XYZ file of C-alpha atoms in Angstrom:
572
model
C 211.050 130.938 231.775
C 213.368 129.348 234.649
C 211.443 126.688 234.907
C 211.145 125.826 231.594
C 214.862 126.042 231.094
C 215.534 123.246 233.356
C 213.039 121.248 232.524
C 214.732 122.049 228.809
C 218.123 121.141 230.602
C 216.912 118.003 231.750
C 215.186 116.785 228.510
C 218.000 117.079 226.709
C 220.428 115.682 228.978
C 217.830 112.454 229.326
C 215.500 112.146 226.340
C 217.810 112.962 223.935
C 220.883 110.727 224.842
C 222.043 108.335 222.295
C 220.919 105.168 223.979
C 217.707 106.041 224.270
C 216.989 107.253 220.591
C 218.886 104.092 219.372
C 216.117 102.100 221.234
C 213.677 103.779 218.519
C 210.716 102.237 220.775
C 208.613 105.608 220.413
C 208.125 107.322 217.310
C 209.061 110.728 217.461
C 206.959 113.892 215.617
C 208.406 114.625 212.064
C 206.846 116.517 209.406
C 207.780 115.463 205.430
C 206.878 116.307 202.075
C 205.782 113.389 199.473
C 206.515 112.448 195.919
C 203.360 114.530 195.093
C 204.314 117.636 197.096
C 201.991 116.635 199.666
C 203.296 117.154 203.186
C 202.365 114.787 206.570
C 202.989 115.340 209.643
C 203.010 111.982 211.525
C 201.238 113.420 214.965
C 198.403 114.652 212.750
C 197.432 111.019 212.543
C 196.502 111.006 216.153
C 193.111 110.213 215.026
C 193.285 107.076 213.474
C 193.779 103.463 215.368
C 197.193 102.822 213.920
C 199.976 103.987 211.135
C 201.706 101.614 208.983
C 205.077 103.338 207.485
C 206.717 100.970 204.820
C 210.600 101.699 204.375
C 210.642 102.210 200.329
C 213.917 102.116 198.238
C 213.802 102.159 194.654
C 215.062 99.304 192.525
C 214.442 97.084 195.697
C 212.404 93.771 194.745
C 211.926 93.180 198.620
C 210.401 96.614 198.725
C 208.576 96.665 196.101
C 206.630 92.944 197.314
C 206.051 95.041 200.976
C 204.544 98.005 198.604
C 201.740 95.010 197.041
C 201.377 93.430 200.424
C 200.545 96.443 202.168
C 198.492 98.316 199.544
C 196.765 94.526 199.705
C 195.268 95.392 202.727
C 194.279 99.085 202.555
C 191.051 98.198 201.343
C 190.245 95.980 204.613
C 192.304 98.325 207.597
C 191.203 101.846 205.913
C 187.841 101.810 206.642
C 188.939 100.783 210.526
C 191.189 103.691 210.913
C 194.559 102.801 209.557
C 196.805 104.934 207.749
C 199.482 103.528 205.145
C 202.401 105.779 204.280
C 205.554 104.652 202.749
C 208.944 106.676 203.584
C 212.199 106.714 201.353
C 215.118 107.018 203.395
C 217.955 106.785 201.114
C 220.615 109.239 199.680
C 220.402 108.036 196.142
C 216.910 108.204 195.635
C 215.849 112.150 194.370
C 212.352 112.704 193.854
C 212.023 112.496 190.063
C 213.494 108.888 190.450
C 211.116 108.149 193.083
C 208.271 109.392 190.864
C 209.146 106.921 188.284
C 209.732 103.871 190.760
C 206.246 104.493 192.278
C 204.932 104.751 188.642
C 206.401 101.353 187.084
C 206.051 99.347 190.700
C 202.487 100.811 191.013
C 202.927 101.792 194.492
C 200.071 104.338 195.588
C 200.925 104.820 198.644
C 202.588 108.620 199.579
C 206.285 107.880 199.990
C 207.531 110.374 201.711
C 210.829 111.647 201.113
C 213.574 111.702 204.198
C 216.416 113.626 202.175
C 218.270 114.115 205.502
C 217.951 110.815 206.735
C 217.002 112.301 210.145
C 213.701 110.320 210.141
C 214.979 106.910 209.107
C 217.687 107.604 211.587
C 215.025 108.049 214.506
C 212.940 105.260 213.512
C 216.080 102.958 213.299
C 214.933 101.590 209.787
C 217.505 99.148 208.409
C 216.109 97.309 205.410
C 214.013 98.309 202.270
C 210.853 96.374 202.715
C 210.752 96.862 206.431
C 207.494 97.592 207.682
C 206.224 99.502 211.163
C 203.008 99.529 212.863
C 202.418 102.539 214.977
C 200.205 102.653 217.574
C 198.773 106.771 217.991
C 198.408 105.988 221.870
C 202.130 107.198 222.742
C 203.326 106.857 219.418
C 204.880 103.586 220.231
C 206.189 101.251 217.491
C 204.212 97.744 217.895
C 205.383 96.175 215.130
C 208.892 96.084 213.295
C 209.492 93.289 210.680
C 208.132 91.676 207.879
C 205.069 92.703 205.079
C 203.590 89.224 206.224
C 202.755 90.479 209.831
C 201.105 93.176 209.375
C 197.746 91.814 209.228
C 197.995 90.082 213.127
C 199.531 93.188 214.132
C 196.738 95.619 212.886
C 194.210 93.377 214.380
C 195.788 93.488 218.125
C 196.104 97.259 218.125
C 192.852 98.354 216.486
C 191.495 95.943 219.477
C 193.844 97.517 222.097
C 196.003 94.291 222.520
C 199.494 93.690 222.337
C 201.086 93.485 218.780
C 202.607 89.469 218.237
C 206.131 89.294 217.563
C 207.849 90.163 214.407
C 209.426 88.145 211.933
C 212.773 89.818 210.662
C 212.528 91.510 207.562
C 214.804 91.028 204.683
C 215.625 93.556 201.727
C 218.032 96.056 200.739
C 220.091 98.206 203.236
C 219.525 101.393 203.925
C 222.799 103.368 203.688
C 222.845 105.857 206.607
C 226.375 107.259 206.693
C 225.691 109.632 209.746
C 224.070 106.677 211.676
C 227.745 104.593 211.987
C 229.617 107.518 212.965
C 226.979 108.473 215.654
C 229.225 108.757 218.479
C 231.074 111.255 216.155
C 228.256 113.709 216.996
C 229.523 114.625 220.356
C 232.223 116.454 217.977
C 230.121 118.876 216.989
C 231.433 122.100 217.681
C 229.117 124.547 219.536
C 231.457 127.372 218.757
C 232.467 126.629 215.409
C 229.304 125.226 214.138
C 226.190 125.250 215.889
C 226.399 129.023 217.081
C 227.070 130.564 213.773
C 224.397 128.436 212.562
C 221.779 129.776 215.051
C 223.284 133.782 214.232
C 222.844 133.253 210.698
C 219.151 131.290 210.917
C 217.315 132.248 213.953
C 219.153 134.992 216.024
C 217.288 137.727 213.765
C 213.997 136.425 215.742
C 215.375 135.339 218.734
C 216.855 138.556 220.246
C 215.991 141.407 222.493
C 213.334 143.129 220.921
C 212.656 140.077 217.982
C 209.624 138.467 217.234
C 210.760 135.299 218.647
C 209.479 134.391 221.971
C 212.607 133.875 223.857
C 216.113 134.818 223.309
C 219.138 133.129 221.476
C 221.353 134.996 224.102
C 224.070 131.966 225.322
C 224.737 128.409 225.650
C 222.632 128.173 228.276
C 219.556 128.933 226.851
C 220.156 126.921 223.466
C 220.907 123.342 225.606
C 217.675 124.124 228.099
C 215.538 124.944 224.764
C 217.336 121.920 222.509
C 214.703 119.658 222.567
C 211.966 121.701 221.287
C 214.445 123.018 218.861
C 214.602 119.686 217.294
C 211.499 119.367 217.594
C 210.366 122.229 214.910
C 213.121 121.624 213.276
C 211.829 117.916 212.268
C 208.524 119.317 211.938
C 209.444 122.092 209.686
C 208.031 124.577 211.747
C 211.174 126.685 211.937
C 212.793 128.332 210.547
C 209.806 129.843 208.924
C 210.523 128.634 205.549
C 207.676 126.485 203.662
C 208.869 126.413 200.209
C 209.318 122.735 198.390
C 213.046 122.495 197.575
C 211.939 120.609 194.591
C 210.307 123.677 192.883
C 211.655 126.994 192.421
C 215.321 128.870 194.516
C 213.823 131.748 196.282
C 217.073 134.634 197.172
C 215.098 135.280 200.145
C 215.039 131.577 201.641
C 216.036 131.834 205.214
C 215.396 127.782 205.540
C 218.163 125.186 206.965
C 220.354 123.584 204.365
C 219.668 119.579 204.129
C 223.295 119.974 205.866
C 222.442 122.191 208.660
C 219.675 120.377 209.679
C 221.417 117.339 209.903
C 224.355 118.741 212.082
C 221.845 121.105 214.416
C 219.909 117.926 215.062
C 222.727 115.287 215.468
C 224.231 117.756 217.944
C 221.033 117.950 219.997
C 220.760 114.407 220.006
C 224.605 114.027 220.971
C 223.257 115.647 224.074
C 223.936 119.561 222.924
C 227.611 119.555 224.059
C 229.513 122.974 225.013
C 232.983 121.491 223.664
C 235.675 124.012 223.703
C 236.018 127.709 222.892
C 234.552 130.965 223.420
C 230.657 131.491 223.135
C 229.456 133.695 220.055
C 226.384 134.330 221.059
C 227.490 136.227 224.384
C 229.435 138.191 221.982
C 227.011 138.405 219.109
C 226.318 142.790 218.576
C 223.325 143.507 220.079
C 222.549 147.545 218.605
C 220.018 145.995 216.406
C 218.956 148.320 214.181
C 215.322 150.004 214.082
C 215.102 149.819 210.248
C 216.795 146.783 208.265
C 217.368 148.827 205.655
C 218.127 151.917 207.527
C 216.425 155.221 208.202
C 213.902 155.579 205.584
C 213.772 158.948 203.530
C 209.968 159.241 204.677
C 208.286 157.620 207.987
C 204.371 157.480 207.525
C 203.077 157.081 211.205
C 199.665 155.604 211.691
C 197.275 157.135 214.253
C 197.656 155.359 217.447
C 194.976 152.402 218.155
C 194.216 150.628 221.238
C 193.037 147.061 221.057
C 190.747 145.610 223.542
C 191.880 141.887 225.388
C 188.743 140.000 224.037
C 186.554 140.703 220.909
C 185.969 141.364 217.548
C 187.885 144.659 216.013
C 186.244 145.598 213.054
C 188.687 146.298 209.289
C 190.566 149.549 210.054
C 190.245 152.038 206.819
C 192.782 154.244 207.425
C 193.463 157.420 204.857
C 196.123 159.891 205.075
C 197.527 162.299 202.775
C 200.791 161.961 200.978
C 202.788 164.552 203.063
C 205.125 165.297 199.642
C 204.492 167.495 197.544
C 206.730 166.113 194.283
C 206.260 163.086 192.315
C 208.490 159.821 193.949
C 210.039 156.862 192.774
C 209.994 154.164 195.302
C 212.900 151.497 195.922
C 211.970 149.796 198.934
C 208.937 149.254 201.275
C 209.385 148.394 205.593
C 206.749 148.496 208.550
C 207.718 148.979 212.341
C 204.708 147.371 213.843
C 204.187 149.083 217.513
C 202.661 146.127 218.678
C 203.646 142.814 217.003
C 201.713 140.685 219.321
C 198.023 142.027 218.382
C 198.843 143.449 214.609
C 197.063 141.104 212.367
C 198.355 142.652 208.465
C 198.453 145.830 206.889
C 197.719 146.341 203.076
C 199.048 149.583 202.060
C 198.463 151.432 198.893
C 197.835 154.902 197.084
C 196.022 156.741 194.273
C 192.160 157.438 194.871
C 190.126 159.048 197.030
C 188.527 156.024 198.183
C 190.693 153.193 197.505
C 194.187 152.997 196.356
C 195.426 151.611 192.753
C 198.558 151.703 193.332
C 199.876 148.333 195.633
C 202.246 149.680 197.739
C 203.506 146.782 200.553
C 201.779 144.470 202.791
C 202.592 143.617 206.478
C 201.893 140.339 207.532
C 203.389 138.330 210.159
C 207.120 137.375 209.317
C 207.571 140.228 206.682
C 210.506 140.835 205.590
C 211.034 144.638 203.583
C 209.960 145.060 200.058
C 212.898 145.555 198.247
C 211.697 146.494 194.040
C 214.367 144.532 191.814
C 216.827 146.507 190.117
C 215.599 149.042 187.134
C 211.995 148.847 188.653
C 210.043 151.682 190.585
C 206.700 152.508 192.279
C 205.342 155.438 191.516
C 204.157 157.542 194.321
C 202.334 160.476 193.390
C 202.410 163.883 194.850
C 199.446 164.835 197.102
C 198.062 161.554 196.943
C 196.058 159.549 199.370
C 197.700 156.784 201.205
C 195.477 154.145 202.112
C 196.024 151.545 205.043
C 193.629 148.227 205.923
C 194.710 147.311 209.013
C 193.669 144.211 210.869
C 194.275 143.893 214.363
C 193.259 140.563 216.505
C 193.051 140.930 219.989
C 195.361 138.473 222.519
C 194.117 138.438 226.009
C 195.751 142.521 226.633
C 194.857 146.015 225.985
C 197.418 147.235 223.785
C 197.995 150.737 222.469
C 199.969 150.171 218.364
C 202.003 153.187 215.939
C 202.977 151.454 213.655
C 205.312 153.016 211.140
C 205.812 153.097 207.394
C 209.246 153.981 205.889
C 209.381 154.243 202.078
C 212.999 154.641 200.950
C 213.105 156.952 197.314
C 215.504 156.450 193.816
C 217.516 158.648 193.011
C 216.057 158.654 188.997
C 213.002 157.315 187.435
C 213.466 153.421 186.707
C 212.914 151.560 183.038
C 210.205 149.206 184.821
C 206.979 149.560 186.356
C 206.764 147.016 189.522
C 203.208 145.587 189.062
C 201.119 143.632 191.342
C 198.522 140.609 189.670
C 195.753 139.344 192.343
C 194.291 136.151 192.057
C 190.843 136.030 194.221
C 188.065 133.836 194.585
C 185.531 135.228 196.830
C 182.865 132.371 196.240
C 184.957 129.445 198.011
C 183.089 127.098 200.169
C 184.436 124.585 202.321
C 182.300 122.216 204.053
C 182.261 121.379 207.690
C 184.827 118.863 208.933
C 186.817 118.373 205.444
C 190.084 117.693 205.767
C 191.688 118.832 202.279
C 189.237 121.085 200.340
C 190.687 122.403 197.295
C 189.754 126.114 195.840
C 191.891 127.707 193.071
C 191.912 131.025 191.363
C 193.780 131.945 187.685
C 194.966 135.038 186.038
C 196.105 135.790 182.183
C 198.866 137.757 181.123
C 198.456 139.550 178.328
C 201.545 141.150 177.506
C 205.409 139.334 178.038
C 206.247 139.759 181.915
C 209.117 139.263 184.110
C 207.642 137.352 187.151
C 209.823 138.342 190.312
C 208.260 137.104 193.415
C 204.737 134.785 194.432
C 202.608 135.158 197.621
C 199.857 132.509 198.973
C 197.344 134.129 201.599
C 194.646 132.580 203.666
C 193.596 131.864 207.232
C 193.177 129.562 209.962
C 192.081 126.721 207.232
C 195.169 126.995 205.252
C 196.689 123.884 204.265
C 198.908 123.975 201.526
C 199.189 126.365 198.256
C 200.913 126.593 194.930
C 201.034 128.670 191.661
C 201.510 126.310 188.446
C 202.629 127.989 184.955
C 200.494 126.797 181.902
C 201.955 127.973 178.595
C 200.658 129.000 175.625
C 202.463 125.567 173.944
C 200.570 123.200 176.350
C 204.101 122.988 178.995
C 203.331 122.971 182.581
C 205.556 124.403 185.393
C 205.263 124.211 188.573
C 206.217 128.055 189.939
C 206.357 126.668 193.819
C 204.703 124.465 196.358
C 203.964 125.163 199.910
C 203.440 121.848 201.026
C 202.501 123.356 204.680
C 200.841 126.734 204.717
C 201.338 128.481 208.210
C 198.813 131.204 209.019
C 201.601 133.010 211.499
C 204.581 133.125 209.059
C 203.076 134.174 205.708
C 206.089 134.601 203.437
C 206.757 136.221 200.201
C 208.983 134.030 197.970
C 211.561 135.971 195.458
C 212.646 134.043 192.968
C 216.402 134.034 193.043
C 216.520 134.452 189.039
C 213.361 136.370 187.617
C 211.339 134.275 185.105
C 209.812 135.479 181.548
C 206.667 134.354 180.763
C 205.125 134.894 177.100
C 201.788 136.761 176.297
C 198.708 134.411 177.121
C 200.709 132.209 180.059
C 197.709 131.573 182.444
C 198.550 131.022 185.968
C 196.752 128.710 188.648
C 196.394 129.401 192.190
C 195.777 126.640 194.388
C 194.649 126.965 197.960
C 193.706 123.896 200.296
C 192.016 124.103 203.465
C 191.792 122.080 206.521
C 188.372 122.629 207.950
C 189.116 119.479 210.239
C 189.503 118.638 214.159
C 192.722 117.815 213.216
C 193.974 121.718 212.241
C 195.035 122.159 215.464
C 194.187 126.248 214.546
C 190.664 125.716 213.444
C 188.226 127.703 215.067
C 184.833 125.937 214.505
C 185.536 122.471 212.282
C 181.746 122.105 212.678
C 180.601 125.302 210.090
C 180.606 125.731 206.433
C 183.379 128.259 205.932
C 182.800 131.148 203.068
C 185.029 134.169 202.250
C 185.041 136.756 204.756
C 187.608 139.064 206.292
C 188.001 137.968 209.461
C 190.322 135.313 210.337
C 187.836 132.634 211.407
C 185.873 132.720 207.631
C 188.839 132.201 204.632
C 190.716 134.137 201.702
C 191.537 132.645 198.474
C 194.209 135.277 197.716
C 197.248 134.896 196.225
C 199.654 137.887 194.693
C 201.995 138.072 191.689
C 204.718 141.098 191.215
C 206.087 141.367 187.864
C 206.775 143.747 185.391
C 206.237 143.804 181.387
C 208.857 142.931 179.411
C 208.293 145.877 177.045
C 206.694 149.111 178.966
C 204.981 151.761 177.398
C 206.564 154.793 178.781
C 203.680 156.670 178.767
C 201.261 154.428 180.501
C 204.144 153.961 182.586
C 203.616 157.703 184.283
C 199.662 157.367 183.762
C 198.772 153.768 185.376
C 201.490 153.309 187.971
C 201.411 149.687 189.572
C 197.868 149.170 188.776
C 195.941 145.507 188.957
C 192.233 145.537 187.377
C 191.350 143.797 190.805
C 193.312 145.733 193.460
C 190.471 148.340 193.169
C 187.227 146.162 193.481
C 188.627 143.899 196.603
C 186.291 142.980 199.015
C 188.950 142.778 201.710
C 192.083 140.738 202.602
């Protein structure tokens, strides 16, 4: 760790300074979204021979020609390993405008949309119409000018030669506001800003005891770790937060603001100054509690399991009897993994002898508590079975895990079953070496419901997901999209304001894989991939909670929490 630190010190002392990011000679690693929902992450590209990134502005004739020249030549450079992307840098331009400029201009090409300006900033991009070639060797830019270059520019670096100079090219301005007042940046208050910032985004993770893998703890360790923080910040890697800000406001988003990403990053790149003042994060409490929501009115402790360092560990069944012996009306849901580092997920549940039909919580990595929305309940039976899959995935140590379940009780019976609806597809195939396979799976209601929260699962392959709202009158809505799915931080998105759907609303699930050399996480690119439990076949899976909007009382106390597929599932 001390040697990383000042290496980290020295980084962002050097590679970050203003003068050298001005230069914008190298492209840096970003990560954006398109006006399809369709993220890119620029280093992903490191297979082809070149990029070409097109500045787009809408409304811009010069921009629009450089859209026709460039898609002019996609035909010829594709098929030689090129890559065309477009990128809309500019503060006017939200994304259902976009979608009508590409429409009417009949661009094609992704534009991808730079909200925050950081990328447009790092790239130095100063005109609509301005066009870059980037060469994947080092990321350097080899081209910066005109539409009308591009050809002689492809040509030398698909041949490994030098790019020829650029003409200047001429089109609309791009507005950046933050880029004139860059010296500004050194402003930035540490104290003021960027440490409550940190506290209220990342300190939950990175802490003594945390999941993160080093500690938010002072000044210190924020300036030695800056550059890699703005590195996963312009990747979207962290926080762990993968919903599309164009669909859907989650209450549980624990995302940057557009705003806070722009003033964590500018800092870093100001050279992560101390300023003035005291330092919160030496002072920051650190009695962090065991339970978030405090101490549960019944701990469920699983019998203690000891993972080998290498191997395969077989689906743990686990079955223990419901210690209480009066019906229970459950609030709230929270796991205290013993061993974070080799405990895969949990799927908890209760009811029959051999598996349970009532859906009780999942544990998956970055899970936060299960908290049931106000005037809902899950009904826990007396004397019933509690049922635990556990997955555990072994990481080079031989680990001993108790984990914990606390299940926190109301105080009276609630108006509102919580339900659970699974969407499966256990016949999914994805062939070897595919880079964006596309499975889906769809449900019915049948009654009105209240939908209250969505959650995407698969593994290793897992590209992107989304749930999309098709109502009875022929509308379509769009419920979210995760643009990039992450296998390690698999999130359950609460929608800040319920939504009502009526009787006969079908719902699609959409999973895409990435069975490619280019998923960094793949374990064998090379092999047709079918469903399977383990984390190296794939899971279309995806999970609804809800409630009706009318509930029969009686089949209220009689079919607690049930799904018609919890009970028949192969495995998750």
């Amino acid at each position: 760790m001390r040697n990383f630190h000042c290496a980290g010190l020295l980084l962002s002392s050097i590679l970050l300074s203003p003068q050298v990011l001005a230069a914008a000679d190298v492209a840096d690693n970003f990560r954006l979204t398109d006006h399809h929902g369709v993220s890119h992450e620029l280093h992903y590209l490191s297979d082809m021979k070149a990029v070409v990134l097109l500045a787009q502005g809408n409304g811009c004739d010069a921009s629009r020609q450089a859209a026709t020249a460039v898609q002019a030549l996609q035909g010829k450079y594709e098929s030689r390993g090129v890559a065309f992307l477009a990128i809309n840098s500019n503060l006017n331009d939200a994304l259902p405008a976009v979608v009508k400029e590409a429409n009417q201009a009949g661009i094609k090409l992704p534009i991808l949309l730079d909200g925050t300006q950081l990328v447009g900033e790092s790239l130095n991009l100063a005109n609509n119409g301005e066009v870059l070639v980037l060469n994947p060797k080092g990321w350097k830019i080899a081209y910066r000018g005109d539409a009308s270059g591009i050809s002689s520019a492809l040509d030398a670096v698909v041949a490994g030669k030098p790019a020829p100079a650029a003409t200047a090219a001429k089109g609309c301005a791009i507005k950046m506001p933050e880029r004139e007042k860059r010296s500004a940046h050194t402003n930035i208050s540490y104290e003021k800003e960027i440490a409550p910032l940190l506290m209220d985004k990342c300190v939950v993770c990175h802490r003594e005891g945390g999941i993160g893998p080093w500690q938010m703890s002072n000044y210190d360790m924020i300036r030695g770790f800056s550059p890699m923080i703005r590195e996963v910040v312009r990747t979207q890697r962290m926080p762990p937060w993968h919903a599309d800000p164009h669909y859907g406001v989650f209450s549980n988003d624990r995302g940057l603001s557009p705003a806070q990403a722009k003033t964590l990053v500018h800092w870093i790149e100001a050279g992560s100054p101390r300023g003035t003042g005291t330092d919160p994060l030496l002072a920051q409490k650190k009695d962090w509690p065991k339970w978030e929501l405090g101490e549960p009115d019944l701990i469920v402790e699983l019998p203690p399991f000891t993972t080998p360092a290498t191997g395969t560990i077989p689906y743990q069944n686990i079955k223990l009897d419901n210690p209480l012996d009066r019906d229970v009306w459950v609030r709230a849901i929270d796991f205290l993994p013993g061993q974070r580092a080799v405990l895969h997920h949990i799927i908890a549940s209760a009811g029959g002898e051999i598996r349970g039909n009532i859906s009780l919580n999942n544990y998956v990595p970055g899970a936060q508590p299960l908290q049931v929305p106000k005037d809902n309940g899950i009904l826990l039976p007396a004397k019933s079975k509690l049922h635990f899959q556990v997955h555990y995935t072994p990481n080079g140590q031989v680990l001993t895990d108790v984990t914990r379940m606390g299940l926190y009780f109301m105080k009276a019976p609630p108006k509102y079953n919580f339900r659970s609806m699974i969407f499966v597809n256990t016949k999914l195939k994805i062939p070897p070496n595919d880079k964006y396979h596309v499975e889906k799976a769809e449900r019915k209601f049948d009654q009105d419901a209240v939908i209250f929260s969505l959650h995407p699962h698969a593994h290793f392959r897992g590209k992107s997901s989304s749930f999309v709202a098709h109502y009875p009158d022929g509308r379509e809505e769009t419920l979210i999209n995760i643009p990039t799915y992450d296998f390690n931080w698999q999130s359950t998105y609460d929608l800040a304001k319920p939504l009502t759907v009526p009787a006969g609303t079908r719902i699609v699930y959409t999973q895409v894989f990435d069975n490619s050399v280019q998923n960094r996480a793949n374990p064998d690119p090379n092999r047709e991939v079918t469903w399977g439990e383990q984390t190296w076949e794939e899971m279309v899976f995806g999970v609804i909670r809800y409630r009706n909007v009318k509930e029969d009382q009686k089949q209220q106390s009689s079919e607690p929490n049930q799904s018609d597929l919890f009970t028949s599932m192969p495995g998750t």
